[in-house]
Structure formats: C-alpha cells, structure tokens
Amino acid sequence: MIDKVRVRKELMEYLLELAKSFYPNEFAGFLRERDGVFEEVLIAPAGHFGRTSVFFNTWMLPLEHDIKGTVHSHPNHVCQPSQQDLWFFSKFGGIHIILCYPFTPADVRAFLSSGEPVEIEVVP
C-alpha cells in the first residue's frame, strides 16, 4: 500500500500557481510520474473550468503509461475529497492531489482512489 507520494518541487510550485491563476474556478490535470516521482502535469483538455466543478472529455487524453495520478483545485478551504471527487478517483486510479484556497504548500493534500490520505514528500 502506498503511504507517501513524491512530487518534484518545481511541479508543486507550478501546481500552486495554476490553482491561483484559475481562481475562483477549479482546474484539473493529470500527473506524469517518472522513477517514482511526479514531475509533470497535463492540463485537462477542452474542458469547462467552473467554480464548483471541472468537466472534460477523457477521450482527448493521450494514451500514456506514465500518467499515474490526477490533480485539481478546490477554490474553498475544504481539502477533503467530495463524493464527486471520490467517484472520479475510482475511474482513474493512482494518486490524487487536491490544492485548496489560499493555495500555499500547507493547503495541499494527496489521496488514494479510496479517499484515504497519503503523505506528500516534495523533492528537489
């Protein structure tokens, strides 16, 4: 069982900036992992980014084996997955990162598809 996720420092900084730039709307993306570390994000293609949800066509995602997780923002202070988040997590597997307002490193949480929290380690 996974108890920790490793995220490259540059990626974490970029994700926080994305969340701030999309605010007051949510954003969503898919995380690429290489050698056990999340290194890149693919922003959800051709979607709708609203205040309470994100919609996109999963058929437009590239077929890549190194996409191992998702990320999305919550433009509120709730850093727990909603019922809709848990449904989404169940469809994509892997690790799921939520960034909450005001989008600082302390406002980031990671979860398994089950909704169980996991620790985040930011690496150089």
Coordinates of C-alpha atoms in Angstrom, one line a residue:
M1 CA 0.0 0.0 0.0
I2 CA 1.2 3.5 -0.8
D3 CA 1.8 5.7 2.2
K4 CA 3.7 8.5 0.6
V5 CA 3.8 10.3 -2.8
R6 CA 6.9 12.1 -4.1
V7 CA 6.4 15.4 -6.0
R8 CA 9.1 17.4 -7.7
K9 CA 9.5 20.8 -6.0
E10 CA 9.2 22.7 -9.4
L11 CA 5.9 20.8 -10.1
M12 CA 4.4 21.6 -6.7
E13 CA 5.2 25.3 -7.2
Y14 CA 3.7 25.2 -10.7
L15 CA 0.5 23.5 -9.4
L16 CA 0.1 26.1 -6.7
E17 CA 0.5 28.9 -9.3
L18 CA -2.0 27.2 -11.6
A19 CA -4.6 27.0 -8.8
K20 CA -4.1 30.7 -8.1
S21 CA -4.4 31.6 -11.8
F22 CA -7.6 29.7 -12.2
Y23 CA -9.2 31.0 -9.0
P24 CA -12.1 31.5 -8.4
N25 CA -12.6 28.5 -10.7
E26 CA -11.3 25.0 -10.3
F27 CA -8.6 23.5 -12.5
A28 CA -7.8 19.8 -13.2
G29 CA -4.9 17.9 -14.7
F30 CA -3.2 14.6 -14.9
L31 CA 0.2 13.8 -13.3
R32 CA 3.1 12.1 -15.0
E33 CA 5.3 10.0 -12.9
R34 CA 8.9 9.0 -13.7
D35 CA 11.0 6.8 -11.4
G36 CA 8.5 7.1 -8.6
V37 CA 8.3 11.0 -8.6
F38 CA 5.5 13.1 -10.1
E39 CA 7.3 15.5 -12.5
E40 CA 4.8 17.0 -14.9
V41 CA 1.1 17.9 -15.3
L42 CA -1.1 17.7 -18.3
I43 CA -4.0 20.2 -18.0
A44 CA -7.4 18.6 -18.7
P45 CA -8.0 19.3 -22.5
A46 CA -11.0 21.1 -23.9
G47 CA -12.9 21.4 -20.7
H48 CA -15.1 23.6 -18.6
F49 CA -13.4 25.1 -15.5
G50 CA -16.1 26.3 -13.2
R51 CA -16.4 27.5 -9.6
T52 CA -17.5 24.1 -8.3
S53 CA -16.5 21.6 -10.9
V54 CA -14.4 20.8 -13.9
F55 CA -15.7 18.9 -17.0
F56 CA -13.5 17.5 -19.8
N57 CA -13.6 14.8 -22.4
T58 CA -11.4 11.9 -21.3
W59 CA -11.3 10.6 -24.9
M60 CA -8.9 13.6 -25.6
L61 CA -6.3 12.4 -23.1
P62 CA -3.1 10.9 -24.6
L63 CA -2.6 7.2 -24.1
E64 CA 0.5 7.3 -21.8
H65 CA 1.7 4.8 -19.3
D66 CA 3.4 7.4 -17.1
I67 CA 0.1 9.2 -16.1
K68 CA -0.3 7.9 -12.6
G69 CA -2.4 10.5 -10.9
T70 CA -4.7 13.5 -11.0
V71 CA -4.6 17.0 -9.5
H72 CA -7.4 19.5 -9.1
S73 CA -8.0 22.6 -7.0
H74 CA -10.8 23.5 -4.6
P75 CA -11.4 27.3 -4.6
N76 CA -12.5 27.0 -1.0
H77 CA -10.9 25.9 2.3
V78 CA -12.1 22.3 2.1
C79 CA -9.1 20.0 1.5
Q80 CA -11.1 16.7 1.6
P81 CA -12.4 14.9 -1.5
S82 CA -16.1 15.4 -2.2
Q83 CA -18.4 12.5 -3.3
Q84 CA -17.9 13.6 -6.9
D85 CA -14.1 13.6 -6.3
L86 CA -14.3 10.0 -4.9
W87 CA -16.2 8.9 -8.0
F88 CA -13.6 10.5 -10.3
F89 CA -10.8 8.9 -8.3
S90 CA -12.3 5.5 -8.7
K91 CA -12.2 5.9 -12.5
F92 CA -8.6 7.0 -12.8
G93 CA -6.8 5.1 -10.0
G94 CA -3.4 6.2 -8.7
I95 CA -2.8 9.2 -6.5
H96 CA -5.0 12.3 -6.4
I97 CA -3.8 15.7 -5.2
I98 CA -6.2 18.5 -4.1
L99 CA -5.0 22.1 -3.7
C100 CA -7.2 24.3 -1.5
Y101 CA -7.5 28.0 -1.2
P102 CA -5.4 30.0 -0.4
F103 CA -3.1 27.7 -2.3
T104 CA 0.0 27.5 -0.2
P105 CA 2.1 24.4 0.4
A106 CA 0.2 23.8 3.6
D107 CA -3.1 23.6 1.6
V108 CA -2.1 20.6 -0.5
R109 CA -3.4 17.0 0.3
A110 CA -2.9 13.7 -1.5
F111 CA -5.3 10.7 -1.5
L112 CA -5.6 7.2 -2.8
S113 CA -8.5 6.3 -5.0
S114 CA -10.3 5.1 -1.9
G115 CA -10.1 8.6 -0.4
E116 CA -7.5 7.6 2.2
P117 CA -4.9 10.4 2.8
V118 CA -1.3 9.8 2.0
E119 CA 1.8 11.9 2.9
I120 CA 3.3 14.2 0.3
E121 CA 7.1 14.5 0.1
V122 CA 8.4 17.4 -2.0
V123 CA 11.8 16.5 -3.6
P124 CA 14.4 18.6 -5.4

